[in-house]
Amino acid sequence: GQSNAKRYGDLAVAYDSDDKVKNIYVAPSNISVEEFKSLHGTPTIDDNDGLVYDDNPNNDFSILITTENGEIKTIENVDQIPRGSEN
């Protein structure tokens, strides 16, 4: 979903086929997953797809961190991601 994103410093903007903004990401450079976790604590979800921080199951959003090769690629606010036994 980020293949059409253009980077502007530590931000990335994804555009749809009509060149309208589709999504905005924080896109830090040279931040390892371990550095991020040492600063922000244990994520709610930690798997091969990335990290999710969501310490409030009663709100409508989660913070999704996309990772690649042990580095943080993007950080974004998304609709709440179900966890564990939630459906």
Coordinates of C-alpha atoms in Angstrom, one line a residue:
G1 CA 0.0 0.0 0.0
Q2 CA 3.0 2.3 0.3
S3 CA 4.4 1.8 -3.2
N4 CA 3.1 5.2 -4.4
A5 CA 4.3 7.0 -1.3
K6 CA 6.7 10.0 -1.6
R7 CA 9.0 10.9 1.2
Y8 CA 9.4 14.4 2.6
G9 CA 11.9 14.3 5.4
D10 CA 10.5 12.1 8.1
L11 CA 7.0 12.1 6.5
A12 CA 5.7 9.9 3.7
V13 CA 2.6 10.7 1.7
A14 CA 0.7 8.0 -0.3
Y15 CA -1.3 9.2 -3.3
D16 CA -4.2 7.4 -5.0
S17 CA -4.5 7.0 -8.8
D18 CA -6.0 10.5 -9.0
D19 CA -3.0 12.0 -7.2
K20 CA -5.1 12.7 -4.1
V21 CA -3.6 12.1 -0.7
K22 CA -4.5 8.7 0.5
N23 CA -2.5 8.4 3.7
I24 CA 0.2 10.2 5.7
Y25 CA 2.9 8.3 7.6
V26 CA 5.7 9.2 9.9
A27 CA 8.7 7.6 8.2
P28 CA 11.8 7.9 10.5
S29 CA 15.3 7.1 9.2
N30 CA 17.7 4.7 10.9
I31 CA 15.5 3.8 13.9
S32 CA 15.8 0.2 14.9
V33 CA 12.9 -1.8 16.3
E34 CA 14.8 -2.3 19.5
E35 CA 15.5 1.4 19.9
F36 CA 11.8 2.2 19.3
K37 CA 10.7 -0.4 21.9
S38 CA 13.2 0.8 24.5
L39 CA 11.7 4.3 24.2
H40 CA 8.0 3.4 23.8
G41 CA 7.8 0.2 25.9
T42 CA 6.3 -3.2 25.1
P43 CA 3.9 -3.1 22.2
T44 CA 0.4 -4.6 22.5
I45 CA 1.1 -6.8 19.4
D46 CA 4.6 -7.7 18.2
D47 CA 4.8 -10.0 15.2
N48 CA 6.4 -10.4 11.8
D49 CA 4.0 -7.8 10.3
G50 CA 5.2 -5.1 12.7
L51 CA 4.2 -3.6 16.0
V52 CA 0.9 -2.3 17.3
Y53 CA 0.6 0.0 20.3
D54 CA -2.9 0.3 21.8
D55 CA -3.2 0.4 25.5
N56 CA -6.9 1.5 25.4
P57 CA -9.3 -1.2 24.0
N58 CA -12.1 1.3 24.4
N59 CA -11.0 3.9 21.8
D60 CA -11.3 3.6 18.1
F61 CA -7.7 3.6 17.0
S62 CA -4.3 1.9 17.2
I63 CA -0.8 3.0 16.3
L64 CA 0.6 0.7 13.6
I65 CA 4.3 0.5 13.1
T66 CA 5.5 -1.2 10.0
T67 CA 9.0 -2.8 10.2
E68 CA 11.5 -4.2 7.7
N69 CA 14.8 -5.9 8.4
G70 CA 14.8 -4.8 12.1
E71 CA 14.1 -1.1 11.2
I72 CA 11.0 1.1 11.6
K73 CA 9.6 1.9 8.2
T74 CA 6.4 3.8 9.0
I75 CA 4.2 4.8 11.9
E76 CA 0.5 5.5 11.4
N77 CA -2.8 6.0 13.2
V78 CA -5.3 3.3 12.0
D79 CA -8.7 2.1 12.9
Q80 CA -8.5 -0.1 16.0
I81 CA -6.9 -3.4 15.3
P82 CA -8.7 -6.3 17.1
R83 CA -6.5 -8.3 19.4
G84 CA -6.6 -11.7 20.9
S85 CA -10.2 -12.8 21.7
E86 CA -11.8 -9.6 20.4
N87 CA -13.9 -9.9 17.2

